[in-house]
PDB file of C-alpha atoms and ligand atoms in Angstrom:
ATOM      1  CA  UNK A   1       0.000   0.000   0.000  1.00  0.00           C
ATOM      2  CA  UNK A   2       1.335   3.003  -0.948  1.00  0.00           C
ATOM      3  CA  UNK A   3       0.299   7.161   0.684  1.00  0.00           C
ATOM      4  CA  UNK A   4      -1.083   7.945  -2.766  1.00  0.00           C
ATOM      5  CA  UNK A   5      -4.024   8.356  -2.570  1.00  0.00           C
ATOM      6  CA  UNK A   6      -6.502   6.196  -5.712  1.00  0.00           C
ATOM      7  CA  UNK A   7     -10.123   7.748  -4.968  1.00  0.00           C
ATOM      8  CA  UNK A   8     -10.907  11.068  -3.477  1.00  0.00           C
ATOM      9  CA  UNK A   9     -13.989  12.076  -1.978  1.00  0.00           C
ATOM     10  CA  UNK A  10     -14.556  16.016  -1.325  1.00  0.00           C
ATOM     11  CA  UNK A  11     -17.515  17.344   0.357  1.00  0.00           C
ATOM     12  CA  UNK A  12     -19.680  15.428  -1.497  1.00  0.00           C
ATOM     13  CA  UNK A  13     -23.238  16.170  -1.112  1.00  0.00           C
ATOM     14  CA  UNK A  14     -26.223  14.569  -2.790  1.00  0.00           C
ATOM     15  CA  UNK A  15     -30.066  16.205  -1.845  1.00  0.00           C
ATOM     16  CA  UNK A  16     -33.275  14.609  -3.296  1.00  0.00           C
ATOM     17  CA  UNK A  17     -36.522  16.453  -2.927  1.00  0.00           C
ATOM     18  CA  UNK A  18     -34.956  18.458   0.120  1.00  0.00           C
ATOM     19  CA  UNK A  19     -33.622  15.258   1.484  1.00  0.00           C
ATOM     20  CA  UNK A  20     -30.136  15.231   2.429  1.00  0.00           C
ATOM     21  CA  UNK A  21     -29.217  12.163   1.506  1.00  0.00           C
ATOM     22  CA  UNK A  22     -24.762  12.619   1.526  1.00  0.00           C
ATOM     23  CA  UNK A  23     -24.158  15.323   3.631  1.00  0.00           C
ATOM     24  CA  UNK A  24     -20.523  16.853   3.513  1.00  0.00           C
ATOM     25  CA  UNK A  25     -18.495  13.440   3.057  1.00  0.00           C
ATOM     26  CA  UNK A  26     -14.610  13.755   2.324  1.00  0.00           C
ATOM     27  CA  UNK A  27     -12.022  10.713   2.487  1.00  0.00           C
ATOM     28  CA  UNK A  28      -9.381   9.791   0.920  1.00  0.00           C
ATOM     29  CA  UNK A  29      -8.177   6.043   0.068  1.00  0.00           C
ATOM     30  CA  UNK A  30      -4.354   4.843  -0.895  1.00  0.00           C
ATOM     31  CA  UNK A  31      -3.800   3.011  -3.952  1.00  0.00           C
ATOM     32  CA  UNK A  32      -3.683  -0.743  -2.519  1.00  0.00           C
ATOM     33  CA  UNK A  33      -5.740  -0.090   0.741  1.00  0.00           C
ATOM     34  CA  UNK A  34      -8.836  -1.999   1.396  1.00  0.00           C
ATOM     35  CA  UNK A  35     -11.234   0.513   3.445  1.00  0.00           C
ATOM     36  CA  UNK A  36     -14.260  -0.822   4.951  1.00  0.00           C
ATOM     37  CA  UNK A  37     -17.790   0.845   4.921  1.00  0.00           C
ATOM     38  CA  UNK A  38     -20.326   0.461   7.780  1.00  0.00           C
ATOM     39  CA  UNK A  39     -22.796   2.181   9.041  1.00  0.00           C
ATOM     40  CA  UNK A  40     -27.034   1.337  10.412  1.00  0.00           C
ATOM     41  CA  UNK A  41     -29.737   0.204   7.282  1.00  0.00           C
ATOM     42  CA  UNK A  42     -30.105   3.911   5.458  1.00  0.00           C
ATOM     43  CA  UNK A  43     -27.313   5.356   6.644  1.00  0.00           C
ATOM     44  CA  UNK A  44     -26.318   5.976   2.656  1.00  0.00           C
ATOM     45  CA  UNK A  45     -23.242   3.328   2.138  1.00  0.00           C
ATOM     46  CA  UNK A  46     -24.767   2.897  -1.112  1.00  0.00           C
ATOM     47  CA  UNK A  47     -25.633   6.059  -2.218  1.00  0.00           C
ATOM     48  CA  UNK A  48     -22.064   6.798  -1.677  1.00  0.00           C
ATOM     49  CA  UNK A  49     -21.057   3.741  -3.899  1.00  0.00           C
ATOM     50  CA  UNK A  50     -23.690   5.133  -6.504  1.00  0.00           C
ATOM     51  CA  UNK A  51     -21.788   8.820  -6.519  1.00  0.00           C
ATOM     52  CA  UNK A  52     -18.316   7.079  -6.713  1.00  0.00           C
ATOM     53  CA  UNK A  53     -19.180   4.939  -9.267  1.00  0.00           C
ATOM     54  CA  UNK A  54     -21.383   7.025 -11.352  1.00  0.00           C
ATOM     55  CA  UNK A  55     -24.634   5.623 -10.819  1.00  0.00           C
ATOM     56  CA  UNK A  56     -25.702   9.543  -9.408  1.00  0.00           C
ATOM     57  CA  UNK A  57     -24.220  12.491  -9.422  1.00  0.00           C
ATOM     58  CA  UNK A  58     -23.729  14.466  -6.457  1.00  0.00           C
ATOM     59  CA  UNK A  59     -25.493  17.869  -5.532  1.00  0.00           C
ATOM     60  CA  UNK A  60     -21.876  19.220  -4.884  1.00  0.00           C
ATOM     61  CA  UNK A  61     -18.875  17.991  -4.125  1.00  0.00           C
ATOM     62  CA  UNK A  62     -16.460  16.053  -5.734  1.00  0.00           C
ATOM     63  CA  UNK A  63     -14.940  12.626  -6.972  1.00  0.00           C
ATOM     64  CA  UNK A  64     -11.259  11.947  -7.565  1.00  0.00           C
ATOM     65  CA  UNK A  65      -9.804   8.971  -9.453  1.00  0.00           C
ATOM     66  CA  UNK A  66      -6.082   9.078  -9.828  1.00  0.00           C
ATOM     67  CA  UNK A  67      -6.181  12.263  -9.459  1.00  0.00           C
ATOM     68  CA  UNK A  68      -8.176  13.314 -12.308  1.00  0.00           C
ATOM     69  CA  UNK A  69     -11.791  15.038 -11.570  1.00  0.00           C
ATOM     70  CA  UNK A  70     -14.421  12.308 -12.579  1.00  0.00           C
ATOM     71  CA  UNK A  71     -17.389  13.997 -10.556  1.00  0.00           C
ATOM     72  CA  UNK A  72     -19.538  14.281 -13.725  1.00  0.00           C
ATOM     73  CA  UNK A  73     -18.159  11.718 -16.046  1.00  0.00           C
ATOM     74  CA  UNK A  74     -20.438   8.364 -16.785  1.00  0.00           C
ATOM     75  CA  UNK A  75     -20.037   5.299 -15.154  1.00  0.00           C
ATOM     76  CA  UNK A  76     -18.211   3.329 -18.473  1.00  0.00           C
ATOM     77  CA  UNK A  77     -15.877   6.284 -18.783  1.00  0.00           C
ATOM     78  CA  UNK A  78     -14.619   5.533 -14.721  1.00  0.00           C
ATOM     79  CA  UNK A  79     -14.843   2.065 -15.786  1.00  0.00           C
ATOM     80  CA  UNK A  80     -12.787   2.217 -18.182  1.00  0.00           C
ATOM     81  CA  UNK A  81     -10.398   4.404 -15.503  1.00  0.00           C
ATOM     82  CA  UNK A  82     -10.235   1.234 -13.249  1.00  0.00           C
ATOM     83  CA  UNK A  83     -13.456   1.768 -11.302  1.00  0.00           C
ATOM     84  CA  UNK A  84     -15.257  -1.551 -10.329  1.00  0.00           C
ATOM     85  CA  UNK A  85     -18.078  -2.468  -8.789  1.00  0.00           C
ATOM     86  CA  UNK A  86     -20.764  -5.235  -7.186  1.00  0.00           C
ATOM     87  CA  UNK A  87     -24.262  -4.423  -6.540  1.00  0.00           C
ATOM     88  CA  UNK A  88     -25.934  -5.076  -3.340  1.00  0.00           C
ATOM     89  CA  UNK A  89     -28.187  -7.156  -5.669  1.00  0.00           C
ATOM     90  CA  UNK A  90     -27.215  -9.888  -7.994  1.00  0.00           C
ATOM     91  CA  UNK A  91     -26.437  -9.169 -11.033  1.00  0.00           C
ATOM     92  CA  UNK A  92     -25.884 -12.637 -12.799  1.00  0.00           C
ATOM     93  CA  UNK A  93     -27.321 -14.042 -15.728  1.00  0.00           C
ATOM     94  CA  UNK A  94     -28.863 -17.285 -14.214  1.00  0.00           C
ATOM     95  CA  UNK A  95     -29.596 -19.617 -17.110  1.00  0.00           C
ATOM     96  CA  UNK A  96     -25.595 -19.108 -18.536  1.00  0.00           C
ATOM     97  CA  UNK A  97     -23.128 -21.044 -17.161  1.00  0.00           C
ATOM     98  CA  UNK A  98     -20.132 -19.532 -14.923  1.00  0.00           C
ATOM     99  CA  UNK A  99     -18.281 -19.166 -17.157  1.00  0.00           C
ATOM    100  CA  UNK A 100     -20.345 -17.409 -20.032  1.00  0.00           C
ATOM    101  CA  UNK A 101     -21.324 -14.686 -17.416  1.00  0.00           C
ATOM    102  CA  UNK A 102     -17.554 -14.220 -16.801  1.00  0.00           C
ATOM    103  CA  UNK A 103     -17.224 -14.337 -20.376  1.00  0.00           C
ATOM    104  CA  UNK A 104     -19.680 -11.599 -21.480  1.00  0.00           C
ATOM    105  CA  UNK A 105     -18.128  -9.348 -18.276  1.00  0.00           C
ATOM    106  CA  UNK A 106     -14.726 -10.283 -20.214  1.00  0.00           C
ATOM    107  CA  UNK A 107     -16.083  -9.395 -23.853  1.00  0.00           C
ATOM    108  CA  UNK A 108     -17.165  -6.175 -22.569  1.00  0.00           C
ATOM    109  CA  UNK A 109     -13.683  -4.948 -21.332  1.00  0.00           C
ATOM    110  CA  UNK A 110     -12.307  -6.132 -24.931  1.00  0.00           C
ATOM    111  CA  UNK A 111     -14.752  -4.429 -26.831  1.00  0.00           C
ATOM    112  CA  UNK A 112     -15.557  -7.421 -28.934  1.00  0.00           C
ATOM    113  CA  UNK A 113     -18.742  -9.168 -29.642  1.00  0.00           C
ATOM    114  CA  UNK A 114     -20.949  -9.866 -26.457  1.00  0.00           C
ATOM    115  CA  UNK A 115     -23.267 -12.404 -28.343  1.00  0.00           C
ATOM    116  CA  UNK A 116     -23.066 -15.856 -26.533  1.00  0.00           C
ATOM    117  CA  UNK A 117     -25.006 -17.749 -29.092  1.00  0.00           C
ATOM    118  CA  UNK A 118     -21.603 -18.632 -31.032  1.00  0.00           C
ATOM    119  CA  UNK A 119     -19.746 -21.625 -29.115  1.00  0.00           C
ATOM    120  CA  UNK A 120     -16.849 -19.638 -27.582  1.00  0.00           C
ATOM    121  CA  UNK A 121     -13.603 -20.745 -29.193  1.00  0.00           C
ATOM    122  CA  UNK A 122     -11.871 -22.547 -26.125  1.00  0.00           C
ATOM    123  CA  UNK A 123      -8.202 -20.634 -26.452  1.00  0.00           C
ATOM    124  CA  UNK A 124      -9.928 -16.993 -27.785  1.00  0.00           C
ATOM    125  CA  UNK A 125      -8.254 -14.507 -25.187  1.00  0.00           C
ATOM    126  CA  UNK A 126     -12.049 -13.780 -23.424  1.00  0.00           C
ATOM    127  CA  UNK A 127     -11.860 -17.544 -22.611  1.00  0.00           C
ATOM    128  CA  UNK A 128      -8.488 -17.346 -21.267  1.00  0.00           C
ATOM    129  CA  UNK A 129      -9.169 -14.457 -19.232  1.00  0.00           C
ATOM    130  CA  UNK A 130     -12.533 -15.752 -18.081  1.00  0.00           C
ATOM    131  CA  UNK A 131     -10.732 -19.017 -16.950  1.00  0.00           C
ATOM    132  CA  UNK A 132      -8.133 -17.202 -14.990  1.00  0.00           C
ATOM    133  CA  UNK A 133     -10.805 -15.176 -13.214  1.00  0.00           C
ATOM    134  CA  UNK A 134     -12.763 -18.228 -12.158  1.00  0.00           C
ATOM    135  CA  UNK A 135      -9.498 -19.781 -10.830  1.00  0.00           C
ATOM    136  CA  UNK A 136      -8.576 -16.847  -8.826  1.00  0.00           C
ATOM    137  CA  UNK A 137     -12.327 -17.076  -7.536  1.00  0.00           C
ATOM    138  CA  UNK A 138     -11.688 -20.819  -6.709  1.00  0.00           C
ATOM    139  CA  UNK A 139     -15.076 -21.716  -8.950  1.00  0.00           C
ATOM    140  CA  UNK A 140     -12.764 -23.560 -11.586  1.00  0.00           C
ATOM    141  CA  UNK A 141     -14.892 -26.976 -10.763  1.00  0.00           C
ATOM    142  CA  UNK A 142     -18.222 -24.922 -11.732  1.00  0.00           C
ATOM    143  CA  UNK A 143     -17.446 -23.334 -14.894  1.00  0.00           C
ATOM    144  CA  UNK A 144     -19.959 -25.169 -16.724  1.00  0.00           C
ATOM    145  CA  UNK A 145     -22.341 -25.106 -13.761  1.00  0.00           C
ATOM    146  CA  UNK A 146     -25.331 -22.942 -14.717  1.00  0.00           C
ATOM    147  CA  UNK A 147     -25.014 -19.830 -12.503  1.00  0.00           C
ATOM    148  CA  UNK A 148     -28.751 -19.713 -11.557  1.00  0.00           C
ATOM    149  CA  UNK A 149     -28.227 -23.075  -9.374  1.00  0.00           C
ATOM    150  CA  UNK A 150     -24.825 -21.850  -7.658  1.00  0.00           C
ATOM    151  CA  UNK A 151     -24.909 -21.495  -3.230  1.00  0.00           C
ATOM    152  CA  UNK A 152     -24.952 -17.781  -2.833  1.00  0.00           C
ATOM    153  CA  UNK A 153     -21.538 -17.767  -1.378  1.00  0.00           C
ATOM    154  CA  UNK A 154     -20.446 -19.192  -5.219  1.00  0.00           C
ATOM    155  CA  UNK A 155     -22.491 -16.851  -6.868  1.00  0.00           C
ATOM    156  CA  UNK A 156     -20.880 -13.668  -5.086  1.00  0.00           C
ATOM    157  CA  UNK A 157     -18.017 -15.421  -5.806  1.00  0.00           C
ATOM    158  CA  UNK A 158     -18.652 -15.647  -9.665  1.00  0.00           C
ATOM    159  CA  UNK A 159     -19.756 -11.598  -9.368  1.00  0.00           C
ATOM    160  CA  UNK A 160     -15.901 -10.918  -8.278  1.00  0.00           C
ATOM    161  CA  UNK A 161     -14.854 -12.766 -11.184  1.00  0.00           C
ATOM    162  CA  UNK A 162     -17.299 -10.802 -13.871  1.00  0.00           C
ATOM    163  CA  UNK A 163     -16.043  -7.768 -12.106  1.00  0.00           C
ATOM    164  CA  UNK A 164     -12.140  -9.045 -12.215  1.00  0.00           C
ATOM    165  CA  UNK A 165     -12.556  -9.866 -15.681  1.00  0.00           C
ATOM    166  CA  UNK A 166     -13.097  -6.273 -16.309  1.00  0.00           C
ATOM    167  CA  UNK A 167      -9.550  -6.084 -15.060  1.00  0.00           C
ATOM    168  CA  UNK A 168     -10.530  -2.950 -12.720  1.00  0.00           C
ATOM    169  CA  UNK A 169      -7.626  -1.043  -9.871  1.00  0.00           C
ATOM    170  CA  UNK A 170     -10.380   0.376  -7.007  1.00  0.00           C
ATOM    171  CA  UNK A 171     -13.262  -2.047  -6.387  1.00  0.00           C
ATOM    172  CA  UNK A 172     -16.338  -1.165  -4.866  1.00  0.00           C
ATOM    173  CA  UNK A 173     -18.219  -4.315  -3.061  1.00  0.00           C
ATOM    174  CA  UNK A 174     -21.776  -3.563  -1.839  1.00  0.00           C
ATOM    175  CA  UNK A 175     -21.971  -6.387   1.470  1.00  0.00           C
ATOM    176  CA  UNK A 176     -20.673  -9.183  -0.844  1.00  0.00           C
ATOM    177  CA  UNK A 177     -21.640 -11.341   2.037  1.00  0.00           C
ATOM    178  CA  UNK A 178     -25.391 -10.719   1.749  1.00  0.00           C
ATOM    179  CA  UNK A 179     -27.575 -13.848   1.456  1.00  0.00           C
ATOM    180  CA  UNK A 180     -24.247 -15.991   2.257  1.00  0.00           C
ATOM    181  CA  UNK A 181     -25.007 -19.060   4.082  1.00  0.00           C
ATOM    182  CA  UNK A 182     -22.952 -18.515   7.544  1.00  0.00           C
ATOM    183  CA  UNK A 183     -20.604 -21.588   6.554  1.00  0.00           C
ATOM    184  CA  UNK A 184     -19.967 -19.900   3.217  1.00  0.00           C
ATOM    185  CA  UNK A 185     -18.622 -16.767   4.892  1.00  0.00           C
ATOM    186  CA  UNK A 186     -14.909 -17.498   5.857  1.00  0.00           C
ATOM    187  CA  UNK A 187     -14.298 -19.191   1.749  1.00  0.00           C
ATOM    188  CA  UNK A 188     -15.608 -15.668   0.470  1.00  0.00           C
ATOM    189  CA  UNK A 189     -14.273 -13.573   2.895  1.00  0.00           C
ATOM    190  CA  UNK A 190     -10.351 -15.500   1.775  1.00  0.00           C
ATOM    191  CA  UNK A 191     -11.578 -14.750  -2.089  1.00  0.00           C
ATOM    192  CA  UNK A 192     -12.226 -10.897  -0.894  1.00  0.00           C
ATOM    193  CA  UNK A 193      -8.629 -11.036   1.135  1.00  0.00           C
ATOM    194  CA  UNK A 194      -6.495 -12.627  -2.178  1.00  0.00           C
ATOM    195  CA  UNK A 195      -8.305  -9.696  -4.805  1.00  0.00           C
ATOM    196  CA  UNK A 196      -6.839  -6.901  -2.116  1.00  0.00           C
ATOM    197  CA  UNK A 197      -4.010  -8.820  -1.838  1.00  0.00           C
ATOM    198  CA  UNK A 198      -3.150  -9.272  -6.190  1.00  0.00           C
ATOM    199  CA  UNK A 199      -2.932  -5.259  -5.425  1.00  0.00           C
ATOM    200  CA  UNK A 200      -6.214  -3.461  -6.105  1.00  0.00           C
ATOM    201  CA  UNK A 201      -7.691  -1.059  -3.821  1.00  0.00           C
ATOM    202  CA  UNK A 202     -10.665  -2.718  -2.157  1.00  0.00           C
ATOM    203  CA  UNK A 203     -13.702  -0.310  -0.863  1.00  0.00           C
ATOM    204  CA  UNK A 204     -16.601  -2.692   0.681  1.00  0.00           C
ATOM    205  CA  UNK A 205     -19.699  -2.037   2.385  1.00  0.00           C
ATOM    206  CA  UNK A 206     -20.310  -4.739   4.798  1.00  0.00           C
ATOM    207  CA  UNK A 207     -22.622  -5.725   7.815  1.00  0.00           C
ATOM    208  CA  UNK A 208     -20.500  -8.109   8.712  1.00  0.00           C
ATOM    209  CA  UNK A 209     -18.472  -6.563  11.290  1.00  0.00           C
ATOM    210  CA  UNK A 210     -16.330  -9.648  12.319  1.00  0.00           C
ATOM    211  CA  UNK A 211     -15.332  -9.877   8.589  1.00  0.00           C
ATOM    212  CA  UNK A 212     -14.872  -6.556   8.176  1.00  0.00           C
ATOM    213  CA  UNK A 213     -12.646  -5.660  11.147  1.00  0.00           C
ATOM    214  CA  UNK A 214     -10.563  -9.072   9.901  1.00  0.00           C
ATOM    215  CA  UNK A 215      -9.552  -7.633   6.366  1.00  0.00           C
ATOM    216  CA  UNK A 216      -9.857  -3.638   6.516  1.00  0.00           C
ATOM    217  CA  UNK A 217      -6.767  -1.787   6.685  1.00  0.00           C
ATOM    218  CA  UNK A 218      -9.370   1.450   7.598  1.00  0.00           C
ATOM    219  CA  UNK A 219     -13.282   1.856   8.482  1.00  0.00           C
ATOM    220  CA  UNK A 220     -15.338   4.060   7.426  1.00  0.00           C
ATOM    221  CA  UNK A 221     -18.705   4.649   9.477  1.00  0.00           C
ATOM    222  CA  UNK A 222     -21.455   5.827   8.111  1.00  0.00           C
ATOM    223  CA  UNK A 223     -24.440   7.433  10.103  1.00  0.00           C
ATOM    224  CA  UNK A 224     -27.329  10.056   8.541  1.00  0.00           C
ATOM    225  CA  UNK A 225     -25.381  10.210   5.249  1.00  0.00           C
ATOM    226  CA  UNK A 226     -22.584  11.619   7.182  1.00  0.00           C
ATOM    227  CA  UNK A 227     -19.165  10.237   7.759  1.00  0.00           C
ATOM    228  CA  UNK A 228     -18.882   9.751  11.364  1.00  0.00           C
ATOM    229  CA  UNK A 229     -15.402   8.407  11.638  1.00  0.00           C
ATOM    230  CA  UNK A 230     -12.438   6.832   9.394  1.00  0.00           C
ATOM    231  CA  UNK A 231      -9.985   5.041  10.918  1.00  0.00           C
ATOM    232  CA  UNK A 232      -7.940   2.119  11.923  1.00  0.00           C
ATOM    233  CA  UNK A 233     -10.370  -0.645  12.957  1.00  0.00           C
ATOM    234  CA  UNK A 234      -9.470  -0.311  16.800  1.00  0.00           C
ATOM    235  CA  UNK A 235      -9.655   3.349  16.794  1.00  0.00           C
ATOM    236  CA  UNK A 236     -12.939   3.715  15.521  1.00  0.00           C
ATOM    237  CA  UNK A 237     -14.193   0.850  17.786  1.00  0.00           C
ATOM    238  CA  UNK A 238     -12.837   3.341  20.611  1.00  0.00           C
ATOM    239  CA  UNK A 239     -14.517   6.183  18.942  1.00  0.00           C
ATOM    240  CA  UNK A 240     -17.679   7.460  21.316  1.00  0.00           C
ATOM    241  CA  UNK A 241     -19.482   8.972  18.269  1.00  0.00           C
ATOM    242  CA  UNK A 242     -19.230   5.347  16.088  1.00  0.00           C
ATOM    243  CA  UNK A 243     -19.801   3.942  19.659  1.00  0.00           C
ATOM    244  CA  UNK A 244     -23.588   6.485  20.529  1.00  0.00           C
ATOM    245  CA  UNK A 245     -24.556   5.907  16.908  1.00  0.00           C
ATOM    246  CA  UNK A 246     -24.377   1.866  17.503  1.00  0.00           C
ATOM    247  CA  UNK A 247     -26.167   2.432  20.397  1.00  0.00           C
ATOM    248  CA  UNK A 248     -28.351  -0.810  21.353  1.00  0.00           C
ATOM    249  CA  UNK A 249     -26.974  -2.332  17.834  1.00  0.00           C
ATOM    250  CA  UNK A 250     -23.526  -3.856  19.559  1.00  0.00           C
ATOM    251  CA  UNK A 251     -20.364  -3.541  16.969  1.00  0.00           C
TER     252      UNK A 251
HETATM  253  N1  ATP B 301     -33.022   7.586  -5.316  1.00  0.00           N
HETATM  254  C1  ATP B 301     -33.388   7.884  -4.063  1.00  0.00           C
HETATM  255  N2  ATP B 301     -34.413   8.737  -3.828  1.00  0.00           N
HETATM  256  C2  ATP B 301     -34.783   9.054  -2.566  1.00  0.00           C
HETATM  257  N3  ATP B 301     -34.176   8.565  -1.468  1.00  0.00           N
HETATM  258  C3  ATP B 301     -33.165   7.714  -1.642  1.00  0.00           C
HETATM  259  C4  ATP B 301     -32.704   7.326  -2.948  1.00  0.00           C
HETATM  260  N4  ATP B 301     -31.668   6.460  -2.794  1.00  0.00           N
HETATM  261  C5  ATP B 301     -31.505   6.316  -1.472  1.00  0.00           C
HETATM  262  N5  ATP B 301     -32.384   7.058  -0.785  1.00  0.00           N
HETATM  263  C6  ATP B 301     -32.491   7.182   0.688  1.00  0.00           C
HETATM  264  O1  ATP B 301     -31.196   7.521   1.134  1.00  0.00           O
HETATM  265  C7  ATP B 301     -30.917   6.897   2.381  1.00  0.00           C
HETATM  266  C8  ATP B 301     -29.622   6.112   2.258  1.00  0.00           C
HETATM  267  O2  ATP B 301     -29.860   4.949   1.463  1.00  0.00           O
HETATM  268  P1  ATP B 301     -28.730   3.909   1.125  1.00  0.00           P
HETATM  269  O3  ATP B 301     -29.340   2.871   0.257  1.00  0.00           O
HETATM  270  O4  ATP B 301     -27.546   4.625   0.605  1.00  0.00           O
HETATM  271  O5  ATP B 301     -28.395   3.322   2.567  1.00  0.00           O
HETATM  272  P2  ATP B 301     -27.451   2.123   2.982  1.00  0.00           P
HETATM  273  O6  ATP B 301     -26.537   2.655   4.023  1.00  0.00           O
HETATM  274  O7  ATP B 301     -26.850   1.498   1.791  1.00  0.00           O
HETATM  275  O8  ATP B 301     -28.491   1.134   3.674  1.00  0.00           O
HETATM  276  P3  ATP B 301     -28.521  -0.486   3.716  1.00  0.00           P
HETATM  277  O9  ATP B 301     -27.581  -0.881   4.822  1.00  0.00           O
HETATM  278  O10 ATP B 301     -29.951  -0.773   4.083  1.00  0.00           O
HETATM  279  O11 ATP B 301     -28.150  -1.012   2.365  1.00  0.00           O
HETATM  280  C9  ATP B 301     -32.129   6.064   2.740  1.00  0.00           C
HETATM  281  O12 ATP B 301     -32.923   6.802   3.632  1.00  0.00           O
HETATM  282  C10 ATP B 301     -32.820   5.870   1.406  1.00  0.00           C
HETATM  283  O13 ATP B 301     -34.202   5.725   1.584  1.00  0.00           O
HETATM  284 MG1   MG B 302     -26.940  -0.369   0.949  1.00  0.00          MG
END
């Protein structure tokens, strides 16, 4: 992990029908760090995601991606910067296998054809790619599997590797852990830990404190659309605002 810093976040703002929704949120994240997100049901982790990765666009305020202004730019043109991301949803095409939806996620980066009604070639460089990514995911056994009959822990796993195959530096996971069978956690949580680890810069919302406070190298804690506190995991648990805003929901 290096000091310099990937995404920037500067007084970002975001008001719906007099609704403040984002209210004054600035951080910063290091090219290679993994930051957590958490925060109570509404407290906007994912309207945050939506303003880093496009999906709105702030009131006022600003985003940063390697230093260059993206604040009003679309969501393909910070995807094609590096920007990744999962939805809090699935977003999986259920009757292809694995390795088609990895495939088409692949296609999509190499600006080729995304039809999947021709046989892929078996050595064509999606293929390869797609392969790679299901490895790193450990679904290589599943690859023909039809995605719509994966556990949920393999099918968040199979979203990383859509998302890796768009080869992306800053990914943005929206509680990849959601729906995951309990005894599915600790294999997805290791998948999470190896993607940080290749050298991307992880950002992931998560209710999950126990896995969160395991892999983050900071937390950030939202409360009211308002960043309460980003820090190292033990300083925030010391923190008596993060502490009052959990109050009678133990961290
Ligand atoms: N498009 C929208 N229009 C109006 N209100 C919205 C919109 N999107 C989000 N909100 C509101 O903004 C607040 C933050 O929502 P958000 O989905 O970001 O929370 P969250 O922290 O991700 O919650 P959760 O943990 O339940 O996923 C909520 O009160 C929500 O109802
Ligand atoms: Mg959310």
């Amino acid at each position: 992990m290096s000091n310099q810093p990937v995404l920037t976040v500067e007084h970002l703002a975001l008001t719906i029908g007099g609704a403040v929704i984002i209210d004054d949120v600035s951080l910063s994240v290091a090219k290679g760090e993994m930051l957590g997100v958490i925060g109570p049901n509404g407290a906007g982790k994912t309207t945050l995601f939506n303003l880093i990765s496009g999906v709105m666009i702030p009131t006022t305020g600003t985003v940063g991606l390697d230093g260059r202004d993206v604040t009003n730019q679309t969501i393909d043109s910070r995807a094609r910067a590096g920007l990744g991301r999962t939805f809090q949803t699935s977003s999986l095409f259920p009757a292809l296998s694995a390795l088609e939806n990895v495939r088409l996620a692949a296609q999509v980066k190499l600006g080729g054809a995304t039809s999947v009604l021709r046989f892929p070639r078996a050595h064509d460089e999606a293929s390869t790619i797609s392969r790679a990514r299901l490895d790193e995911v450990g679904l290589s056994h599943h690859s023909e599997t039809v995605a719509g009959v994966l556990s949920h822990g393999d099918k968040r796993k199979l979203e990383i590797a859509m998302l890796l195959a768009t080869d992306p530096s800053v990914i943005l996971l929206d509680e990849p852990m959601a729906g995951v069978a309990s005894g599915d956690v600790a294999g997805l949580t290791e998948v999470i830990r190896q993607v940080h680890h290749s050298g991307r810069t992880v950002l992931m919302v998560e209710h999950h404190m126990d896995v969160v406070l395991g892999l983050v190298d900071r937390v950030a804690v939202m409360h009211h659309g308002q960043l309460l506190a980003c820090d190292t995991p033990d300083a925030v648990m010391a923190d008596e605002a993060v502490q009052k805003a959990y109050l009678g929901a133990p961290l």
